PDB file of C-alpha atoms in Angstrom:
ATOM      1  CA  MET A   1      77.438  97.736 106.312  1.00 91.00           C
ATOM      2  CA  TYR A   2      80.885  98.706 104.025  1.00 97.00           C
ATOM      3  CA  LYS A   3      79.823 101.154 101.681  1.00 97.00           C
ATOM      4  CA  LEU A   4      83.265 101.682  99.690  1.00 98.00           C
ATOM      5  CA  ILE A   5      86.003  99.149  98.757  1.00 98.00           C
ATOM      6  CA  SER A   6      89.471 100.224  97.965  1.00 98.00           C
ATOM      7  CA  ILE A   7      91.585  97.679  96.045  1.00 98.00           C
ATOM      8  CA  ASP A   8      96.039  97.585  95.340  1.00 98.00           C
ATOM      9  CA  ILE A   9      96.126  96.221  91.509  1.00 96.00           C
ATOM     10  CA  ASP A  10      99.754  94.426  91.531  1.00 94.00           C
ATOM     11  CA  ASP A  11     100.074  91.293  93.961  1.00 96.00           C
ATOM     12  CA  THR A  12      96.635  92.242  95.617  1.00 98.00           C
ATOM     13  CA  LEU A  13      93.852  92.492  92.475  1.00 98.00           C
ATOM     14  CA  ILE A  14      95.876  90.679  90.171  1.00 96.00           C
ATOM     15  CA  ASN A  15      97.452  87.252  89.926  1.00 96.00           C
ATOM     16  CA  ASP A  16     101.151  86.647  89.020  1.00 95.00           C
ATOM     17  CA  LYS A  17     100.332  86.300  85.634  1.00 94.00           C
ATOM     18  CA  LYS A  18      99.001  89.694  85.525  1.00 92.00           C
ATOM     19  CA  GLU A  19      95.498  88.794  85.615  1.00 94.00           C
ATOM     20  CA  VAL A  20      91.904  89.476  87.329  1.00 96.00           C
ATOM     21  CA  THR A  21      90.250  85.984  87.465  1.00 97.00           C
ATOM     22  CA  PRO A  22      86.711  85.475  86.414  1.00 96.00           C
ATOM     23  CA  ALA A  23      85.945  84.484  90.007  1.00 97.00           C
ATOM     24  CA  THR A  24      87.352  87.660  91.206  1.00 97.00           C
ATOM     25  CA  LYS A  25      85.610  89.939  88.469  1.00 96.00           C
ATOM     26  CA  LYS A  26      82.209  88.211  89.709  1.00 97.00           C
ATOM     27  CA  ALA A  27      83.138  88.847  92.959  1.00 97.00           C
ATOM     28  CA  LEU A  28      83.378  92.804  92.196  1.00 97.00           C
ATOM     29  CA  GLU A  29      80.485  92.858  89.995  1.00 96.00           C
ATOM     30  CA  GLN A  30      78.325  91.658  92.502  1.00 97.00           C
ATOM     31  CA  ALA A  31      80.013  94.177  95.313  1.00 97.00           C
ATOM     32  CA  ILE A  32      78.911  97.006  92.795  1.00 96.00           C
ATOM     33  CA  GLU A  33      75.501  95.492  91.979  1.00 96.00           C
ATOM     34  CA  ALA A  34      74.806  95.869  96.099  1.00 96.00           C
ATOM     35  CA  ASN A  35      75.624  99.827  95.462  1.00 96.00           C
ATOM     36  CA  VAL A  36      79.353  99.371  97.175  1.00 97.00           C
ATOM     37  CA  VAL A  37      81.684 101.620  95.544  1.00 97.00           C
ATOM     38  CA  VAL A  38      84.571  99.710  94.074  1.00 97.00           C
ATOM     39  CA  THR A  39      87.831 101.651  93.569  1.00 97.00           C
ATOM     40  CA  LEU A  40      91.524 100.950  92.630  1.00 98.00           C
ATOM     41  CA  ALA A  41      94.290 102.729  94.566  1.00 98.00           C
ATOM     42  CA  THR A  42      97.573 101.898  92.913  1.00 96.00           C
ATOM     43  CA  GLY A  43     101.309 103.100  92.448  1.00 93.00           C
ATOM     44  CA  ARG A  44     100.631 103.261  88.436  1.00 93.00           C
ATOM     45  CA  ALA A  45      99.951 105.792  86.232  1.00 93.00           C
ATOM     46  CA  TYR A  46      96.592 106.745  85.111  1.00 95.00           C
ATOM     47  CA  ALA A  47      96.549 105.500  81.894  1.00 91.00           C
ATOM     48  CA  SER A  48      98.118 101.991  83.126  1.00 91.00           C
ATOM     49  CA  ALA A  49      95.649 101.679  86.132  1.00 94.00           C
ATOM     50  CA  GLN A  50      92.792 102.843  83.640  1.00 94.00           C
ATOM     51  CA  ALA A  51      93.206  99.859  81.493  1.00 92.00           C
ATOM     52  CA  ILE A  52      92.365  97.423  84.493  1.00 94.00           C
ATOM     53  CA  ALA A  53      89.573  99.374  85.640  1.00 95.00           C
ATOM     54  CA  ARG A  54      88.013  99.562  81.959  1.00 91.00           C
ATOM     55  CA  GLN A  55      88.303  95.379  81.948  1.00 89.00           C
ATOM     56  CA  ILE A  56      86.697  94.885  85.214  1.00 92.00           C
ATOM     57  CA  GLY A  57      83.968  97.283  84.661  1.00 90.00           C
ATOM     58  CA  LEU A  58      84.428 100.200  87.158  1.00 93.00           C
ATOM     59  CA  ASN A  59      83.240 103.533  86.324  1.00 91.00           C
ATOM     60  CA  VAL A  60      84.233 105.603  89.687  1.00 94.00           C
ATOM     61  CA  PRO A  61      87.075 107.608  90.061  1.00 96.00           C
ATOM     62  CA  ILE A  62      90.107 105.949  90.672  1.00 97.00           C
ATOM     63  CA  ILE A  63      93.631 106.812  93.049  1.00 98.00           C
ATOM     64  CA  THR A  64      96.813 106.776  91.067  1.00 97.00           C
ATOM     65  CA  TYR A  65     100.415 107.649  91.553  1.00 96.00           C
ATOM     66  CA  GLN A  66     100.006 106.215  95.135  1.00 95.00           C
ATOM     67  CA  GLY A  67      97.499 108.848  96.109  1.00 96.00           C
ATOM     68  CA  ALA A  68      98.965 112.100  94.400  1.00 97.00           C
ATOM     69  CA  LEU A  69      96.389 111.654  91.553  1.00 97.00           C
ATOM     70  CA  ILE A  70      92.587 110.730  91.553  1.00 98.00           C
ATOM     71  CA  LYS A  71      90.428 111.168  88.407  1.00 96.00           C
ATOM     72  CA  ASN A  72      87.044 110.140  87.042  1.00 94.00           C
ATOM     73  CA  LEU A  73      87.198 107.269  84.720  1.00 94.00           C
ATOM     74  CA  LEU A  74      83.989 108.301  82.886  1.00 90.00           C
ATOM     75  CA  ASP A  75      84.842 111.836  81.966  1.00 93.00           C
ATOM     76  CA  GLU A  76      88.470 111.953  83.242  1.00 93.00           C
ATOM     77  CA  ALA A  77      87.639 114.575  85.368  1.00 94.00           C
ATOM     78  CA  VAL A  78      90.757 115.134  88.318  1.00 96.00           C
ATOM     79  CA  LEU A  79      89.415 115.392  91.561  1.00 96.00           C
ATOM     80  CA  TYR A  80      92.018 115.402  93.732  1.00 97.00           C
ATOM     81  CA  GLU A  81      96.179 116.042  92.539  1.00 97.00           C
ATOM     82  CA  ARG A  82      99.142 116.924  94.422  1.00 97.00           C
ATOM     83  CA  TYR A  83     102.599 117.582  92.814  1.00 98.00           C
ATOM     84  CA  VAL A  84     106.055 116.976  93.722  1.00 98.00           C
ATOM     85  CA  PRO A  85     106.947 120.245  95.543  1.00 97.00           C
ATOM     86  CA  GLN A  86     109.251 122.131  93.126  1.00 96.00           C
ATOM     87  CA  ALA A  87     112.369 122.830  95.203  1.00 97.00           C
ATOM     88  CA  ALA A  88     112.066 118.958  96.312  1.00 97.00           C
ATOM     89  CA  ALA A  89     112.200 117.998  92.730  1.00 97.00           C
ATOM     90  CA  GLU A  90     115.556 120.259  92.199  1.00 97.00           C
ATOM     91  CA  LYS A  91     117.293 118.640  95.120  1.00 98.00           C
ATOM     92  CA  LEU A  92     115.950 115.118  93.980  1.00 98.00           C
ATOM     93  CA  PHE A  93     117.062 115.391  90.654  1.00 97.00           C
ATOM     94  CA  GLN A  94     120.809 116.918  91.688  1.00 97.00           C
ATOM     95  CA  TYR A  95     121.405 114.320  94.026  1.00 98.00           C
ATOM     96  CA  CYS A  96     120.566 111.469  91.430  1.00 97.00           C
ATOM     97  CA  LEU A  97     122.910 113.000  89.123  1.00 95.00           C
ATOM     98  CA  GLU A  98     125.981 113.099  91.555  1.00 96.00           C
ATOM     99  CA  HIS A  99     125.962 109.714  92.651  1.00 97.00           C
ATOM    100  CA  ASP A 100     124.465 108.380  89.261  1.00 95.00           C
ATOM    101  CA  LEU A 101     121.242 107.297  90.070  1.00 97.00           C
ATOM    102  CA  HIS A 102     118.222 106.092  87.647  1.00 97.00           C
ATOM    103  CA  LEU A 103     115.991 108.534  88.145  1.00 97.00           C
ATOM    104  CA  GLN A 104     112.148 108.409  86.313  1.00 97.00           C
ATOM    105  CA  THR A 105     109.465 110.883  86.517  1.00 97.00           C
ATOM    106  CA  TYR A 106     105.927 111.336  84.996  1.00 97.00           C
ATOM    107  CA  ILE A 107     104.416 114.524  82.968  1.00 96.00           C
ATOM    108  CA  ASP A 108     101.070 114.145  81.778  1.00 94.00           C
ATOM    109  CA  ASP A 109     100.676 110.918  82.636  1.00 94.00           C
ATOM    110  CA  LYS A 110     103.940 109.953  80.188  1.00 95.00           C
ATOM    111  CA  LEU A 111     106.533 108.072  81.995  1.00 96.00           C
ATOM    112  CA  TYR A 112     110.202 109.910  81.246  1.00 97.00           C
ATOM    113  CA  ALA A 113     113.920 108.809  82.028  1.00 96.00           C
ATOM    114  CA  ARG A 114     117.204 110.333  81.218  1.00 94.00           C
ATOM    115  CA  GLU A 115     118.480 107.187  79.152  1.00 94.00           C
ATOM    116  CA  GLU A 116     117.160 103.783  78.117  1.00 94.00           C
ATOM    117  CA  ASN A 117     118.697 101.190  80.258  1.00 95.00           C
ATOM    118  CA  GLN A 118     117.765  97.720  81.817  1.00 95.00           C
ATOM    119  CA  LYS A 119     116.264  99.326  84.992  1.00 95.00           C
ATOM    120  CA  LEU A 120     113.602 101.190  82.643  1.00 94.00           C
ATOM    121  CA  ILE A 121     113.097  98.223  80.506  1.00 94.00           C
ATOM    122  CA  ASP A 122     112.543  95.715  83.256  1.00 93.00           C
ATOM    123  CA  TYR A 123     110.072  98.663  84.647  1.00 92.00           C
ATOM    124  CA  VAL A 124     108.193  99.006  81.867  1.00 91.00           C
ATOM    125  CA  GLY A 125     108.194  95.451  81.120  1.00 88.00           C
ATOM    126  CA  LEU A 126     105.913  94.668  84.749  1.00 83.00           C
ATOM    127  CA  ASN A 127     102.945  96.826  83.565  1.00 77.00           C
ATOM    128  CA  LYS A 128     103.403  97.891  79.803  1.00 80.00           C
ATOM    129  CA  THR A 129     104.024 101.215  80.362  1.00 86.00           C
ATOM    130  CA  LYS A 130     105.273 103.425  76.913  1.00 90.00           C
ATOM    131  CA  TYR A 131     108.324 105.501  77.903  1.00 95.00           C
ATOM    132  CA  TYR A 132     110.296 108.757  76.537  1.00 97.00           C
ATOM    133  CA  VAL A 133     113.541 109.027  76.750  1.00 97.00           C
ATOM    134  CA  GLU A 134     114.499 112.772  77.300  1.00 96.00           C
ATOM    135  CA  PRO A 135     118.562 113.223  77.701  1.00 95.00           C
ATOM    136  CA  ASP A 136     118.247 116.419  78.674  1.00 95.00           C
ATOM    137  CA  PHE A 137     116.197 115.491  81.965  1.00 96.00           C
ATOM    138  CA  ALA A 138     117.096 118.899  83.567  1.00 95.00           C
ATOM    139  CA  LYS A 139     113.950 120.717  81.344  1.00 96.00           C
ATOM    140  CA  LEU A 140     111.478 118.264  82.423  1.00 97.00           C
ATOM    141  CA  ILE A 141     112.203 118.808  86.421  1.00 96.00           C
ATOM    142  CA  PRO A 142     110.009 122.202  86.589  1.00 95.00           C
ATOM    143  CA  LEU A 143     107.094 120.809  85.059  1.00 97.00           C
ATOM    144  CA  PRO A 144     104.523 119.474  87.311  1.00 97.00           C
ATOM    145  CA  THR A 145     104.854 115.816  88.182  1.00 97.00           C
ATOM    146  CA  PRO A 146     102.429 113.267  90.689  1.00 97.00           C
ATOM    147  CA  LYS A 147     105.474 110.927  91.076  1.00 97.00           C
ATOM    148  CA  MET A 148     109.438 110.409  90.740  1.00 98.00           C
ATOM    149  CA  LEU A 149     110.587 106.971  91.235  1.00 97.00           C
ATOM    150  CA  ILE A 150     114.367 105.922  91.960  1.00 98.00           C
ATOM    151  CA  ILE A 151     115.338 102.017  90.647  1.00 97.00           C
ATOM    152  CA  ASP A 152     117.822 100.459  92.496  1.00 97.00           C
ATOM    153  CA  GLU A 153     118.833  97.478  94.558  1.00 97.00           C
ATOM    154  CA  PRO A 154     116.431  96.921  97.619  1.00 96.00           C
ATOM    155  CA  GLU A 155     118.801  97.104 100.286  1.00 97.00           C
ATOM    156  CA  TYR A 156     120.679 100.389  98.843  1.00 97.00           C
ATOM    157  CA  LEU A 157     117.478 102.050  98.380  1.00 97.00           C
ATOM    158  CA  ASP A 158     116.622 101.159 102.272  1.00 96.00           C
ATOM    159  CA  GLU A 159     119.789 103.040 103.302  1.00 97.00           C
ATOM    160  CA  LEU A 160     118.803 105.971 100.611  1.00 97.00           C
ATOM    161  CA  ALA A 161     115.087 106.344 102.212  1.00 96.00           C
ATOM    162  CA  PRO A 162     116.078 108.429 105.229  1.00 97.00           C
ATOM    163  CA  VAL A 163     118.923 110.176 103.548  1.00 97.00           C
ATOM    164  CA  LEU A 164     116.583 111.773 100.793  1.00 97.00           C
ATOM    165  CA  ARG A 165     113.812 112.256 103.665  1.00 96.00           C
ATOM    166  CA  GLU A 166     116.452 114.393 105.534  1.00 96.00           C
ATOM    167  CA  LEU A 167     117.382 116.104 101.980  1.00 97.00           C
ATOM    168  CA  LEU A 168     114.127 116.524 101.019  1.00 97.00           C
ATOM    169  CA  GLY A 169     112.231 117.917 104.166  1.00 94.00           C
ATOM    170  CA  ASN A 170     108.463 116.901 105.262  1.00 93.00           C
ATOM    171  CA  GLU A 171     106.833 118.349 102.077  1.00 94.00           C
ATOM    172  CA  VAL A 172     107.134 114.720 100.370  1.00 97.00           C
ATOM    173  CA  HIS A 173     106.066 111.602 101.073  1.00 95.00           C
ATOM    174  CA  ILE A 174     108.604 108.380 100.304  1.00 96.00           C
ATOM    175  CA  THR A 175     107.481 104.630  99.869  1.00 93.00           C
ATOM    176  CA  LYS A 176     108.640 101.595  98.440  1.00 91.00           C
ATOM    177  CA  SER A 177     106.015 100.158  95.959  1.00 88.00           C
ATOM    178  CA  LYS A 178     108.438  97.026  95.178  1.00 88.00           C
ATOM    179  CA  PRO A 179     111.478  96.436  97.187  1.00 92.00           C
ATOM    180  CA  ASN A 180     113.726  97.946  94.403  1.00 94.00           C
ATOM    181  CA  PHE A 181     111.490 100.943  93.788  1.00 95.00           C
ATOM    182  CA  LEU A 182     111.709 104.156  95.951  1.00 97.00           C
ATOM    183  CA  GLU A 183     108.677 106.709  94.945  1.00 96.00           C
ATOM    184  CA  ILE A 184     108.701 110.126  95.958  1.00 97.00           C
ATOM    185  CA  MET A 185     105.178 112.544  95.772  1.00 97.00           C
ATOM    186  CA  HIS A 186     104.193 114.812  97.588  1.00 97.00           C
ATOM    187  CA  TYR A 187     103.751 114.470 101.151  1.00 96.00           C
ATOM    188  CA  GLU A 188      99.625 114.321 100.788  1.00 97.00           C
ATOM    189  CA  GLY A 189     100.052 111.860  97.756  1.00 96.00           C
ATOM    190  CA  THR A 190      99.205 108.795  99.775  1.00 97.00           C
ATOM    191  CA  LYS A 191      96.581 105.965  99.234  1.00 97.00           C
ATOM    192  CA  GLY A 192      95.419 107.134 102.994  1.00 97.00           C
ATOM    193  CA  HIS A 193      95.185 110.427 102.555  1.00 97.00           C
ATOM    194  CA  ALA A 194      93.143 109.815  98.707  1.00 98.00           C
ATOM    195  CA  LEU A 195      90.936 107.167 100.434  1.00 98.00           C
ATOM    196  CA  ARG A 196      89.969 109.785 103.204  1.00 98.00           C
ATOM    197  CA  PHE A 197      89.170 111.984  99.914  1.00 98.00           C
ATOM    198  CA  LEU A 198      87.039 109.436  98.150  1.00 97.00           C
ATOM    199  CA  ALA A 199      84.948 108.835 101.069  1.00 98.00           C
ATOM    200  CA  ASP A 200      84.104 112.016 101.817  1.00 97.00           C
ATOM    201  CA  HIS A 201      83.276 112.371  97.989  1.00 97.00           C
ATOM    202  CA  PHE A 202      81.153 109.612  97.964  1.00 97.00           C
ATOM    203  CA  GLY A 203      79.222 111.070 101.757  1.00 97.00           C
ATOM    204  CA  CYS A 204      80.733 107.427 103.807  1.00 96.00           C
ATOM    205  CA  LYS A 205      82.616 107.305 106.826  1.00 98.00           C
ATOM    206  CA  LEU A 206      86.282 105.753 107.055  1.00 98.00           C
ATOM    207  CA  GLU A 207      84.729 102.948 109.248  1.00 98.00           C
ATOM    208  CA  GLU A 208      82.450 102.010 106.337  1.00 98.00           C
ATOM    209  CA  THR A 209      85.227 101.672 104.175  1.00 98.00           C
ATOM    210  CA  ILE A 210      87.462  98.714 103.357  1.00 98.00           C
ATOM    211  CA  ALA A 211      91.312  98.576 101.609  1.00 98.00           C
ATOM    212  CA  ILE A 212      93.366  96.078 100.427  1.00 98.00           C
ATOM    213  CA  GLY A 213      97.108  95.627  99.662  1.00 98.00           C
ATOM    214  CA  ASP A 214     100.347  93.787 100.044  1.00 97.00           C
ATOM    215  CA  SER A 215     103.123  96.613 100.361  1.00 94.00           C
ATOM    216  CA  TRP A 216     104.197  99.196 102.594  1.00 93.00           C
ATOM    217  CA  ASN A 217     102.836 101.739 100.338  1.00 93.00           C
ATOM    218  CA  ASP A 218      99.213 100.326 100.837  1.00 97.00           C
ATOM    219  CA  HIS A 219      99.792 100.926 104.938  1.00 96.00           C
ATOM    220  CA  GLU A 220      98.177 104.511 104.877  1.00 96.00           C
ATOM    221  CA  MET A 221      95.503 103.409 103.493  1.00 97.00           C
ATOM    222  CA  LEU A 222      94.722  99.914 105.643  1.00 98.00           C
ATOM    223  CA  GLU A 223      95.292 102.088 108.648  1.00 98.00           C
ATOM    224  CA  ALA A 224      92.871 104.735 107.429  1.00 98.00           C
ATOM    225  CA  ALA A 225      90.248 101.905 106.506  1.00 98.00           C
ATOM    226  CA  GLY A 226      87.326 100.883 109.035  1.00 98.00           C
ATOM    227  CA  LEU A 227      88.914  97.657 108.060  1.00 98.00           C
ATOM    228  CA  GLY A 228      92.400  97.246 106.722  1.00 98.00           C
ATOM    229  CA  VAL A 229      93.306  94.161 104.791  1.00 98.00           C
ATOM    230  CA  ALA A 230      96.684  92.368 104.073  1.00 98.00           C
ATOM    231  CA  MET A 231      97.255  89.884 101.270  1.00 98.00           C
ATOM    232  CA  GLU A 232      98.549  86.298 102.581  1.00 98.00           C
ATOM    233  CA  ASN A 233     101.464  87.045  99.951  1.00 98.00           C
ATOM    234  CA  ALA A 234     101.810  90.972 101.526  1.00 97.00           C
ATOM    235  CA  ILE A 235     105.011  91.594 103.130  1.00 96.00           C
ATOM    236  CA  PRO A 236     105.030  91.245 106.702  1.00 97.00           C
ATOM    237  CA  ALA A 237     105.116  94.790 107.926  1.00 96.00           C
ATOM    238  CA  LEU A 238     101.793  95.322 106.712  1.00 97.00           C
ATOM    239  CA  LYS A 239     100.686  91.999 108.063  1.00 98.00           C
ATOM    240  CA  LYS A 240     101.374  93.916 111.397  1.00 98.00           C
ATOM    241  CA  VAL A 241      99.222  96.983 110.742  1.00 97.00           C
ATOM    242  CA  ALA A 242      96.121  94.818 109.190  1.00 98.00           C
ATOM    243  CA  ASP A 243      92.698  93.962 110.509  1.00 98.00           C
ATOM    244  CA  TYR A 244      92.796  91.206 108.774  1.00 98.00           C
ATOM    245  CA  ILE A 245      94.330  88.760 106.366  1.00 98.00           C
ATOM    246  CA  THR A 246      92.903  87.109 103.542  1.00 98.00           C
ATOM    247  CA  ALA A 247      93.946  84.521 100.807  1.00 98.00           C
ATOM    248  CA  SER A 248      96.867  85.545  98.455  1.00 98.00           C
ATOM    249  CA  ASN A 249      96.579  87.426  94.922  1.00 98.00           C
ATOM    250  CA  ASN A 250      97.109  84.039  93.080  1.00 98.00           C
ATOM    251  CA  ASP A 251      94.003  82.180  95.510  1.00 98.00           C
ATOM    252  CA  ASP A 252      91.277  84.835  94.941  1.00 98.00           C
ATOM    253  CA  GLY A 253      92.152  86.767  98.362  1.00 98.00           C
ATOM    254  CA  VAL A 254      90.176  89.960  97.049  1.00 98.00           C
ATOM    255  CA  LYS A 255      86.927  87.949  95.977  1.00 98.00           C
ATOM    256  CA  HIS A 256      87.480  86.306  99.737  1.00 98.00           C
ATOM    257  CA  VAL A 257      87.251  89.926 101.650  1.00 98.00           C
ATOM    258  CA  ILE A 258      84.320  90.437  99.488  1.00 98.00           C
ATOM    259  CA  ASP A 259      82.287  87.589  99.942  1.00 98.00           C
ATOM    260  CA  LYS A 260      82.897  87.465 103.648  1.00 97.00           C
ATOM    261  CA  PHE A 261      82.554  91.427 104.670  1.00 97.00           C
ATOM    262  CA  VAL A 262      79.997  92.473 101.731  1.00 97.00           C
ATOM    263  CA  LEU A 263      78.118  89.918 100.531  1.00 95.00           C
ATOM    264  CA  GLN A 264      77.475  87.938 103.552  1.00 90.00           C
ATOM    265  CA  ALA A 265      77.083  91.046 105.923  1.00 67.00           C
TER     266      ALA A 265
END
């Protein structure tokens, strides 16, 4: 019997119209009525994820910033937080300056960039995040941040990732949430670490958890869960590590998982 379901948001819970369908919402409600904890696990900031969580009636802690922050929906108490190590943040900032890369950071759940450009505009267009431009970006680097993000062409980011891993060391976690988003967190800021924390928080075993996702930033969560589910629209690498492949985000794939493994169990 599964007791906890952790669901990615973009291209998993929501369809290409950025909506949670009525059918999926109903399935989530039925799972909650069956005393299953339903939570979200996303790379989004808390405020952005909170809006979707409220829309589907959740009242539990949610996993945000790829796992670097777990926060209650009801009282907004922080249960788990991991910040990018200071030395790594400094090195990353200097590298991005020297190579003229677009770097963003989050401070107190607010998005900051050094300048307004098309990369920033396209990014905030995806999840309607409010942003702030801070030309003196260096003054932000000493402040605690759960996530830093570089936006560029996918092929370039694939080449950049191992360079940054060498530069920043093993105290950071580097992953891609979308092909052109390279995200840098604390090494314990993963959805897998967060899922383990929440399972313990709710007193259930990892074997009693389900994780559903579509991108490589979901793989730690799928591998940690008792049942790791990839969407039909997931990247091939994630499908390889999944225990089960469900329908796409446009075909109520999350509902299918709940129907099959929770409601009919």
